[in-house]
XYZ file of C-alpha atoms in Angstrom:
689
model
C 81.543 -28.535 12.320
C 80.104 -28.463 8.548
C 78.502 -31.872 9.320
C 76.896 -30.724 12.348
C 75.256 -27.635 10.560
C 74.514 -30.198 7.561
C 72.698 -32.505 10.179
C 70.565 -29.389 11.566
C 69.656 -28.237 8.297
C 68.272 -31.576 7.236
C 66.606 -32.170 10.628
C 64.937 -28.865 10.113
C 64.035 -29.615 6.550
C 62.214 -33.035 7.792
C 60.129 -31.064 9.938
C 59.200 -28.651 7.637
C 58.146 -31.152 5.207
C 56.385 -32.758 7.816
C 54.472 -29.819 9.035
C 53.615 -28.687 5.041
C 52.235 -32.479 4.816
C 50.265 -31.799 8.008
C 48.880 -28.627 6.787
C 47.939 -29.939 3.398
C 46.116 -32.911 4.955
C 44.333 -30.543 7.242
C 43.121 -28.209 4.436
C 42.225 -31.323 2.365
C 40.010 -32.387 5.100
C 38.340 -29.078 5.400
C 37.858 -28.964 1.516
C 36.451 -32.513 1.567
C 34.104 -31.447 4.433
C 33.316 -28.206 2.247
C 32.520 -30.225 -0.758
C 31.019 -32.782 0.769
C 28.622 -30.205 2.655
C 26.010 -30.785 0.027
C 25.305 -34.471 0.646
C 24.226 -33.304 3.946
C 21.262 -31.887 2.411
C 20.819 -35.024 0.292
C 21.363 -37.781 2.500
C 19.282 -41.020 2.488
C 17.096 -42.304 4.989
C 19.446 -45.028 6.156
C 22.004 -42.349 6.982
C 19.142 -40.549 8.900
C 18.549 -43.520 11.107
C 22.145 -43.481 12.186
C 22.124 -40.169 13.593
C 21.148 -41.378 16.982
C 23.880 -44.026 16.964
C 26.265 -41.164 15.977
C 25.030 -38.879 18.946
C 25.699 -41.574 21.449
C 29.011 -42.493 20.389
C 32.289 -41.521 22.087
C 33.626 -39.777 19.382
C 33.417 -36.065 19.043
C 33.733 -36.505 15.134
C 30.921 -38.549 14.896
C 28.825 -36.407 16.895
C 29.839 -33.136 15.127
C 28.789 -35.115 11.738
C 25.232 -36.017 13.511
C 24.712 -32.567 14.410
C 25.609 -31.173 11.153
C 23.120 -33.717 9.811
C 20.456 -32.533 12.285
C 20.832 -28.775 11.255
C 20.514 -29.782 7.411
C 17.339 -31.448 8.300
C 16.071 -28.347 10.286
C 17.109 -25.991 7.130
C 14.741 -28.442 5.166
C 11.990 -28.402 7.701
C 12.013 -32.024 8.571
C 10.950 -33.147 11.821
C 13.726 -33.578 14.204
C 12.186 -33.467 17.606
C 12.616 -37.277 18.241
C 16.487 -36.695 18.294
C 15.880 -34.214 21.494
C 17.055 -36.540 24.171
C 20.078 -37.887 22.395
C 20.846 -34.009 21.817
C 20.522 -32.840 25.006
C 23.079 -35.421 26.600
C 25.839 -33.358 24.583
C 24.988 -30.166 25.965
C 27.582 -30.277 28.531
C 30.241 -31.509 25.990
C 33.837 -29.837 26.433
C 33.867 -29.472 22.513
C 32.926 -25.798 21.797
C 31.981 -26.402 18.394
C 29.478 -29.268 19.402
C 28.080 -27.112 22.115
C 27.465 -24.428 19.558
C 25.516 -26.784 17.328
C 23.547 -28.371 20.269
C 22.455 -24.892 21.268
C 21.433 -24.134 17.568
C 19.126 -27.249 17.547
C 17.787 -26.412 21.082
C 17.054 -22.882 19.912
C 14.908 -24.331 17.318
C 13.390 -27.103 18.996
C 13.006 -26.045 22.791
C 9.603 -23.698 21.841
C 8.006 -26.803 20.284
C 9.339 -29.252 22.974
C 9.196 -27.299 26.260
C 8.583 -30.504 28.404
C 11.619 -32.169 26.992
C 13.599 -29.100 27.543
C 12.565 -28.759 31.262
C 14.515 -31.812 31.794
C 17.738 -30.058 30.912
C 17.099 -26.840 32.604
C 19.900 -27.412 35.279
C 22.281 -27.735 32.595
C 21.213 -24.339 31.102
C 21.249 -22.854 34.279
C 24.716 -24.017 35.105
C 25.853 -22.899 31.245
C 24.966 -19.000 32.328
C 28.432 -19.156 34.395
C 30.283 -20.688 31.413
C 33.503 -18.800 30.653
C 32.545 -18.348 26.982
C 30.287 -15.296 26.591
C 28.726 -17.102 23.445
C 27.697 -20.298 25.651
C 26.336 -18.132 28.128
C 24.358 -16.139 25.600
C 23.057 -19.170 23.645
C 22.074 -20.870 26.888
C 19.995 -17.641 28.117
C 18.352 -17.901 24.656
C 17.346 -21.743 24.796
C 16.224 -21.007 28.556
C 14.010 -17.684 27.440
C 12.674 -20.092 24.821
C 10.944 -22.595 26.978
C 7.575 -20.847 26.850
C 6.206 -22.614 30.064
C 4.665 -20.247 32.572
C 5.823 -22.471 35.495
C 9.596 -21.703 34.768
C 8.997 -18.046 34.261
C 10.428 -16.938 37.495
C 13.468 -19.195 36.986
C 13.673 -17.328 33.565
C 13.315 -14.047 35.292
C 16.264 -14.693 37.621
C 18.556 -15.607 34.642
C 17.898 -12.549 32.737
C 18.367 -10.398 35.727
C 21.629 -11.879 36.182
C 22.619 -11.874 32.510
C 21.463 -7.893 32.342
C 24.722 -7.390 34.426
C 26.917 -9.761 32.649
C 30.327 -7.979 31.548
C 30.016 -9.191 28.125
C 27.880 -6.705 25.778
C 26.941 -9.683 23.743
C 25.124 -11.552 26.732
C 23.535 -8.249 27.689
C 22.092 -8.203 24.144
C 20.759 -11.620 24.838
C 19.187 -10.621 28.003
C 17.395 -7.658 26.306
C 15.808 -9.891 23.489
C 14.820 -12.475 26.455
C 13.016 -9.787 28.262
C 10.357 -9.538 25.121
C 10.204 -13.504 25.269
C 9.404 -13.555 29.210
C 6.804 -10.678 28.602
C 4.994 -12.359 26.051
C 4.954 -15.635 28.103
C 3.724 -14.167 31.354
C 2.926 -10.313 31.793
C 2.701 -10.635 35.481
C 6.222 -9.957 35.653
C 5.983 -6.661 33.813
C 7.215 -4.452 36.955
C 10.304 -6.630 37.331
C 10.797 -6.448 33.471
C 10.911 -2.494 33.792
C 13.570 -2.551 36.422
C 15.683 -4.923 34.191
C 14.968 -2.459 31.571
C 16.308 0.417 33.458
C 19.651 -1.271 34.036
C 19.922 -2.257 30.321
C 19.116 1.293 29.442
C 22.066 2.332 31.160
C 24.372 0.066 29.298
C 27.376 2.221 27.274
C 27.693 -0.457 24.775
C 26.417 0.488 21.429
C 25.814 -3.587 20.691
C 23.377 -4.054 23.329
C 21.800 -0.557 23.209
C 19.757 -0.930 20.240
C 18.210 -4.172 21.512
C 17.247 -2.475 24.853
C 15.349 0.077 23.247
C 13.508 -2.423 21.119
C 12.544 -4.297 24.158
C 11.393 -1.176 25.904
C 9.400 -0.357 23.183
C 7.814 -3.798 23.105
C 6.841 -4.273 26.701
C 6.056 -0.602 27.619
C 5.701 1.440 24.579
C 3.796 4.293 26.569
C 6.587 4.734 29.066
C 8.810 7.204 26.924
C 9.807 8.965 30.231
C 12.205 6.222 30.686
C 14.175 7.720 28.029
C 14.304 11.167 29.473
C 17.884 10.821 31.065
C 18.879 8.650 28.145
C 18.102 10.732 25.100
C 21.207 12.538 24.347
C 23.443 9.550 25.074
C 21.307 7.640 22.467
C 21.620 10.275 19.701
C 25.154 10.315 20.259
C 25.445 6.499 20.197
C 23.378 6.352 17.075
C 26.059 6.138 14.395
C 27.912 3.093 16.429
C 24.805 1.054 16.708
C 24.167 -1.898 14.554
C 22.294 -1.226 11.527
C 18.996 -2.792 12.665
C 19.569 -1.502 15.879
C 19.638 2.124 14.429
C 16.373 1.265 12.710
C 14.593 0.448 16.091
C 16.303 3.353 18.013
C 15.267 5.918 15.218
C 11.772 4.752 15.455
C 11.338 5.103 19.132
C 13.199 8.496 19.302
C 10.947 10.047 16.439
C 8.095 9.001 18.570
C 9.848 10.585 21.647
C 10.489 13.682 20.090
C 6.911 14.128 18.530
C 5.665 13.528 22.031
C 8.141 15.566 24.532
C 9.612 18.144 22.420
C 7.988 21.395 20.681
C 7.498 21.423 17.080
C 9.899 23.614 15.126
C 8.561 27.311 14.711
C 9.183 28.451 10.909
C 11.023 31.408 10.157
C 9.355 34.722 9.641
C 10.244 38.182 8.827
C 11.146 38.959 12.579
C 13.074 35.699 13.223
C 14.568 32.654 12.092
C 13.510 29.036 12.612
C 13.425 28.139 16.090
C 14.470 24.175 16.630
C 14.875 22.766 20.008
C 18.430 21.803 20.867
C 17.744 18.536 21.411
C 15.843 17.957 17.909
C 18.924 19.582 16.550
C 21.074 16.925 18.415
C 19.162 14.133 16.964
C 19.027 15.648 13.511
C 22.567 16.044 13.424
C 23.346 12.613 14.770
C 21.112 10.855 12.237
C 22.175 12.921 9.209
C 25.184 10.824 8.490
C 23.173 7.768 8.394
C 21.903 8.715 5.248
C 25.129 7.089 3.681
C 24.506 3.740 5.075
C 24.492 0.986 2.936
C 21.507 -0.808 4.617
C 18.388 0.634 2.976
C 16.148 0.312 6.243
C 18.415 2.647 7.835
C 18.223 5.312 5.196
C 14.379 4.868 5.121
C 14.259 5.272 8.832
C 16.582 8.375 8.818
C 14.366 9.899 6.030
C 11.154 9.025 8.101
C 12.722 11.240 11.073
C 13.503 14.025 8.869
C 10.071 13.961 7.355
C 8.429 14.159 10.807
C 10.652 16.241 12.499
C 12.902 18.414 10.406
C 12.221 22.014 9.965
C 11.158 22.999 6.338
C 14.856 24.296 5.480
C 16.115 20.856 6.303
C 13.579 18.855 4.275
C 15.521 18.866 0.904
C 18.297 16.510 2.689
C 16.027 13.307 2.140
C 15.595 13.771 -1.595
C 18.946 12.582 -2.940
C 19.191 9.425 -0.534
C 15.529 8.411 -1.418
C 16.418 8.623 -4.967
C 19.473 6.620 -4.720
C 17.475 3.912 -3.222
C 15.845 3.601 -6.671
C 18.784 1.946 -7.984
C 19.704 -0.688 -5.157
C 17.628 -3.327 -6.059
C 13.672 -4.026 -7.299
C 12.686 -4.939 -3.900
C 14.243 -1.998 -2.355
C 12.755 0.389 -5.094
C 9.220 -1.031 -4.290
C 9.554 0.029 -0.641
C 11.316 3.370 -1.497
C 8.557 4.282 -3.864
C 5.935 4.143 -0.967
C 8.157 6.842 0.929
C 8.598 9.027 -2.070
C 4.970 9.051 -2.605
C 4.210 10.305 0.837
C 6.829 12.997 0.482
C 6.044 13.962 -3.115
C 2.257 14.500 -2.088
C 3.166 16.712 0.643
C 6.243 18.603 -0.891
C 6.324 18.032 -4.482
C 8.896 20.634 -5.200
C 11.722 18.435 -3.763
C 11.212 16.175 -6.637
C 10.031 18.350 -9.388
C 13.320 18.420 -11.152
C 14.019 14.425 -10.752
C 10.725 13.516 -12.536
C 12.537 11.540 -14.989
C 13.749 9.122 -12.086
C 10.138 7.791 -11.687
C 9.213 6.823 -15.420
C 7.987 3.624 -15.885
C 10.462 0.875 -17.426
C 8.897 -2.167 -19.288
C 10.273 -4.667 -17.052
C 8.978 -2.915 -13.729
C 6.473 -4.700 -11.479
C 2.838 -4.021 -11.757
C 2.820 -2.411 -8.286
C 5.889 -0.509 -8.895
C 4.281 0.755 -12.390
C 1.222 1.862 -10.530
C 3.350 3.578 -7.908
C 5.442 5.641 -10.292
C 2.331 6.713 -11.918
C 1.065 8.115 -8.575
C 4.474 9.905 -7.770
C 4.293 11.208 -11.422
C 0.928 12.588 -10.936
C 1.766 14.274 -7.682
C 4.809 15.914 -9.353
C 2.595 17.390 -12.117
C 3.067 21.154 -12.960
C 2.181 23.570 -15.716
C 5.609 23.246 -16.914
C 6.125 19.518 -17.011
C 2.255 18.559 -17.840
C 2.906 17.736 -21.576
C 5.620 15.364 -21.027
C 3.627 13.443 -18.479
C 0.502 13.595 -20.616
C 2.636 11.805 -23.320
C 3.929 9.328 -20.869
C 0.343 8.381 -19.331
C -0.872 8.134 -22.972
C 1.860 5.404 -23.565
C 1.299 3.591 -20.029
C -2.460 3.453 -21.311
C -1.197 0.581 -23.695
C 0.476 -1.255 -21.008
C -0.419 -5.199 -20.613
C -1.783 -4.843 -16.855
C -5.292 -3.876 -16.787
C -4.652 -2.144 -13.340
C -1.695 0.232 -14.835
C -4.046 0.952 -17.899
C -6.680 2.253 -15.555
C -4.410 4.427 -13.329
C -2.733 6.029 -16.472
C -6.025 6.825 -17.915
C -7.484 8.450 -14.467
C -4.017 10.130 -14.491
C -4.978 11.833 -17.720
C -7.969 12.910 -16.357
C -6.381 14.319 -13.160
C -4.122 16.311 -15.064
C -7.048 18.033 -16.727
C -8.109 18.782 -13.307
C -4.805 20.124 -12.140
C -3.755 22.187 -15.206
C -7.217 23.316 -16.580
C -5.536 24.604 -19.856
C -4.501 20.926 -20.878
C -8.359 19.923 -21.022
C -8.621 19.812 -24.702
C -5.636 17.547 -25.074
C -6.683 15.568 -22.423
C -10.209 15.138 -23.792
C -8.510 14.544 -27.442
C -6.489 11.614 -25.863
C -9.519 10.027 -24.012
C -11.887 10.165 -27.288
C -9.196 8.426 -29.257
C -8.906 5.655 -26.319
C -12.912 4.748 -26.699
C -12.169 3.554 -30.147
C -9.708 1.022 -28.933
C -10.430 -2.659 -29.220
C -9.412 -3.293 -25.715
C -12.300 -3.168 -23.301
C -10.242 -2.055 -20.381
C -8.921 1.142 -22.159
C -12.803 1.977 -23.453
C -14.303 1.496 -19.950
C -11.541 3.245 -18.145
C -11.628 6.117 -20.844
C -15.458 6.515 -20.566
C -15.384 6.933 -16.738
C -12.583 9.967 -16.951
C -14.662 11.583 -19.829
C -17.809 11.344 -17.710
C -16.064 13.162 -14.819
C -14.650 15.567 -17.210
C -17.700 16.492 -18.784
C -19.892 16.486 -16.120
C -17.292 18.947 -14.332
C -17.177 21.308 -16.970
C -20.939 21.372 -17.930
C -21.521 22.382 -14.462
C -19.022 24.900 -14.267
C -20.546 28.026 -15.979
C -18.398 30.943 -17.191
C -18.675 33.958 -15.126
C -19.086 36.236 -18.074
C -22.321 34.486 -19.298
C -25.499 35.847 -17.642
C -27.998 34.124 -19.888
C -31.294 33.196 -18.213
C -33.652 30.777 -19.935
C -37.488 31.063 -19.146
C -38.383 27.431 -19.845
C -38.784 25.027 -16.927
C -35.330 23.559 -17.540
C -33.448 27.030 -17.405
C -31.016 25.865 -14.935
C -29.905 22.908 -16.912
C -30.009 24.724 -20.150
C -28.036 27.591 -18.929
C -25.395 25.112 -17.899
C -25.555 23.692 -21.566
C -25.158 26.994 -23.281
C -22.556 28.549 -21.034
C -19.388 29.755 -21.923
C -16.807 27.005 -21.159
C -13.450 28.267 -22.433
C -11.507 25.002 -21.468
C -13.784 22.881 -23.701
C -13.958 25.349 -26.485
C -11.411 23.658 -29.139
C -13.098 20.651 -31.094
C -12.428 17.225 -30.033
C -10.442 16.829 -33.189
C -7.622 19.305 -31.687
C -4.234 18.431 -31.896
C -2.069 17.602 -28.803
C 0.121 20.639 -29.600
C -2.905 23.041 -30.176
C -3.269 25.798 -27.790
C -6.349 26.403 -25.992
C -8.821 28.860 -27.262
C -10.936 31.264 -25.632
C -14.531 32.432 -26.365
C -16.905 34.997 -24.627
C -20.452 34.443 -23.969
C -21.859 35.293 -27.261
C -20.211 32.165 -28.650
C -21.872 29.944 -26.136
C -24.011 28.064 -28.431
C -20.947 26.720 -30.262
C -18.792 25.936 -26.953
C -21.581 23.899 -25.601
C -21.197 21.444 -28.848
C -17.946 20.330 -27.471
C -19.176 18.386 -24.399
C -22.582 17.333 -26.090
C -20.767 16.086 -29.118
C -18.683 14.023 -26.872
C -21.801 12.407 -25.016
C -23.196 11.750 -28.473
C -20.327 9.813 -29.517
C -20.293 7.659 -26.331
C -23.925 7.411 -26.809
C -23.406 5.899 -30.395
C -20.724 3.347 -28.884
C -23.026 2.375 -26.231
C -22.890 -1.369 -27.621
C -18.880 -1.330 -27.886
C -18.963 -0.471 -24.100
C -19.125 -3.346 -21.695
C -17.953 -2.553 -18.604
C -21.267 -2.089 -16.249
C -19.718 1.078 -14.611
C -18.746 2.495 -17.951
C -22.024 1.767 -19.390
C -23.966 3.182 -16.518
C -21.818 6.314 -16.726
C -22.944 6.499 -20.456
C -26.583 6.316 -19.521
C -26.547 8.859 -16.780
C -24.875 11.193 -19.084
C -27.444 10.671 -21.932
C -30.273 11.030 -19.408
C -28.790 14.153 -17.724
C -27.688 16.049 -20.919
C -29.959 14.391 -23.241
C -32.423 17.626 -23.680
C -32.406 20.157 -26.436
C -34.205 23.436 -27.315
C -34.639 25.351 -30.600
C -33.706 22.320 -32.622
C -36.059 20.277 -34.438
C -35.670 16.660 -33.574
C -37.720 13.422 -33.895
C -38.757 13.785 -30.353
C -39.293 17.182 -29.430
C -37.107 18.245 -26.562
C -34.911 15.156 -26.795
C -31.681 14.775 -28.780
C -31.895 12.228 -31.387
C -29.500 9.842 -30.075
C -30.990 9.459 -26.572
C -34.040 7.478 -27.399
C -31.898 5.020 -29.414
C -29.660 4.417 -26.287
C -32.730 3.745 -24.195
C -34.148 1.293 -26.972
C -30.704 -0.285 -26.997
C -30.664 -0.477 -23.055
C -34.278 -1.911 -22.994
C -33.388 -4.594 -24.994
C -30.400 -6.067 -23.198
C -32.076 -5.281 -19.851
C -32.437 -8.864 -18.431
C -28.682 -9.580 -19.085
C -27.352 -6.366 -17.780
C -25.391 -5.744 -14.143
C -27.934 -4.466 -11.550
C -25.811 -1.027 -12.022
C -26.583 -0.674 -15.563
C -30.301 -1.596 -14.765
C -30.778 1.255 -12.249
C -29.306 3.884 -14.792
C -31.308 2.545 -17.585
C -34.676 3.155 -15.385
C -33.175 6.727 -14.482
C -32.586 7.400 -18.295
C -36.044 5.940 -19.172
C -37.905 8.130 -16.449
C -35.880 11.415 -17.612
C -36.671 10.858 -21.147
C -40.478 10.521 -20.534
C -40.253 13.726 -18.367
C -38.767 15.614 -21.372
C -41.360 14.304 -23.684
C -44.644 13.111 -21.642
C -46.633 12.995 -24.860
C -44.548 11.025 -27.150
C -46.525 7.607 -27.152
C -43.724 5.308 -28.396
C -41.085 6.780 -25.828
C -43.627 6.110 -23.023
C -44.434 2.525 -24.201
C -40.635 1.704 -24.099
C -40.366 3.379 -20.458
C -43.163 1.122 -19.206
C -41.629 -1.887 -21.031
C -38.470 -0.966 -18.834
C -40.257 -0.528 -15.589
C -42.367 -3.749 -16.386
C -38.829 -5.911 -16.612
C -37.382 -4.236 -13.710
C -40.808 -5.114 -11.691
C -40.017 -8.765 -11.813
C -35.985 -8.545 -11.760
C -34.235 -10.531 -9.108
C -32.332 -7.652 -7.466
C -34.732 -6.042 -4.966
C -32.697 -2.407 -5.507
C -34.027 -2.629 -9.189
C -37.503 -3.511 -8.146
C -37.453 -0.624 -5.514
C -36.159 2.022 -8.057
C -38.637 1.253 -10.608
C -41.765 1.372 -8.096
C -40.237 4.915 -6.970
C -39.617 6.115 -10.383
C -43.376 5.121 -11.403
C -44.981 6.508 -8.548
C -42.777 9.629 -8.714
C -44.025 10.263 -12.505
C -47.619 9.412 -12.001
C -48.617 13.332 -11.807
C -46.334 14.236 -14.682
C -46.741 11.732 -17.139
C -50.118 10.496 -18.249
C -50.292 6.767 -19.096
C -46.926 5.725 -17.010
C -49.036 3.087 -15.336
C -51.270 0.818 -17.598
C -54.980 0.123 -17.416
C -54.208 -3.415 -15.925
C -51.422 -2.172 -13.391
C -51.969 -3.518 -10.134
C -51.000 -0.486 -8.621
C -54.711 0.647 -9.155
C -54.109 3.518 -11.634
C -55.127 3.677 -15.158
C -54.797 6.023 -17.999
C -57.766 7.990 -16.539
C -55.753 9.770 -14.074
C -57.375 13.013 -12.980
C -57.680 15.607 -10.293
C -60.312 13.861 -8.424
C -58.289 10.521 -8.488
C -55.319 12.283 -7.170
C -57.324 13.995 -4.326
C -58.521 10.373 -3.435
C -55.235 8.705 -3.460
C -53.119 8.964 -0.316
C -49.764 10.579 -0.420
C -48.166 13.570 -2.183
C -48.293 13.939 -6.047
C -45.690 16.071 -7.281
C -46.270 18.274 -10.461
C -43.782 17.974 -13.693
C -41.709 20.956 -12.644
C -41.240 19.372 -9.204
C -40.167 15.971 -10.579
C -38.019 17.644 -12.902
C -36.014 19.220 -10.032
C -35.860 15.908 -8.212
C -34.623 13.821 -11.207
C -32.478 16.599 -12.661
C -31.234 18.511 -9.819
C -31.261 16.062 -7.068
C -27.336 16.255 -6.550
C -26.050 19.974 -6.895
C -22.241 18.783 -6.831
C -20.202 16.503 -8.826
C -18.215 13.607 -7.792
C -14.541 14.112 -8.621
C -12.746 10.954 -8.794
C -9.039 11.292 -8.059
C -6.266 8.546 -8.566
C -5.336 7.811 -4.803
C -4.438 4.146 -5.375
C -1.287 3.076 -3.258
C -1.420 5.769 -1.060
C 1.034 4.887 1.798
C 1.872 6.412 5.247
C 4.984 6.065 7.478
C 3.793 3.419 10.109
C 5.636 3.179 13.344
């Protein structure tokens, strides 16, 4: 008895040892295949030539090895269409793993080789009845990938059959096939809509998201087909796959904005009125804020932004802020959404503005987007912090970031008027920089700020000057509280206020800015910035009650014209145009100053032969405009036919209208009554559907 038990134990031990050896051998073979997988991507050309022989072999192992090599070649974007006939022969192989690889190959090559794929269309149709749902779905995918209009009817029949398949995976493939058939031949649109009606009744979340996507592709305007399915789609939303949730949410948002009434805000008499179907959608979508897929979170945020009442908008702030720390790529996309929300509802993120501070290792577009978001969140309480941040960003290595930061400083002065002296102090410090980008952008912003302040007289000033330039001088000498402090005021200094009796000293601040810009005209090389300085000098270069070298003109204005005339031929067209305007304004202010008139004639003569027709036209227009206001603007040998002896008789005999000096002054100095405020709107983004 003991001997029998001993024999049984030894036999069982022998069998166990054999099974362990088989298991080890099997795992060793799998391990060798895994380790050797890299060799598939680095195979020699002679091995690639043997693929056809392997595909025609009777061994499934050889065929599997050949198919793996083909898939490796496809991943390396190598041409593999020459193996198509040999691969198609194995489409009906009983080996399931081999058939999967064959269909993967066919999915890649069938659209580019439709004629060869047609040879096996009967095999594909036969596989639509295969017991395996995976094979049925792959056969439908290959069949719909044959983009030949002549077989569209056959494909349509296969899609109709698969739409009623018991497997949700096959029905999902049928919904994707609907899109392919529609792109090949739109004549089957009515039939495809009938198939879509069947697919939309599906109860499986696996295929429901794809069905909604197909409907949005082939019939985006037929939202009425969702009437009977809306509530079921809302309830199934949490169970649909992640990318299906994105598609379903996009379509449902369009449906709600088209079909349902807007929420009525709360008032003293009653609370908010929200449609019950809208409440259902928001309630079903809210749990998706915790989804790990950032695309789903952004889709839900978009839905709440467009659909939710104001009392529920606060729910989108935390999920969007959470996406900033997921990855650099996700942060870039999330900032686009955050910028849109911050501009319309800044109160949601004001307390979290520290989350948008620029990091040194941020990408250029991320830095610019963060600056835009910070600017949208600027308030009286945090403008000091943001101003210091923008001043630091102005030293960035990216020129576009520097420009955005400097323009943001100017925008802060517009949003918070009490911060204007501090912003001017920062900008005036920047024009002393050795970097052209900083100087040019600072000049552009200074021009906008100075112009806006000079054209905004205080309501307490009622001074009226009887001179021909009374309107301009009133602007220069009016009370401007926000510009009162000296340019050297520190950033921490509080803004001062003055009454209209101190208007003369008040006006020195903006004029001193223009004077400093005029003195640094040689250091400003950017064409747009140089043009801004020339415009400021011409527009605000007149003085009264002060003894100057040229009566009625600031001492620094003629020197700016001299420097601009010296480099006229090498300047950009924009600078040339402003140089001509400056010359016209200065000789209009001092029409009897001989040297100034000669300098203006020199500039007009250079412009007369310029290559740019805009410059030539501007010179011709200005000279003609000044004929009746400035004596000697036309030289004695001028081809225009008007010499120095311009008198009333000649005026009467010359066709056209000749303006007096007062009229020309109004045209040149008051031609534009408003100002153009340059706002930072770079990177603006809207939600797209």
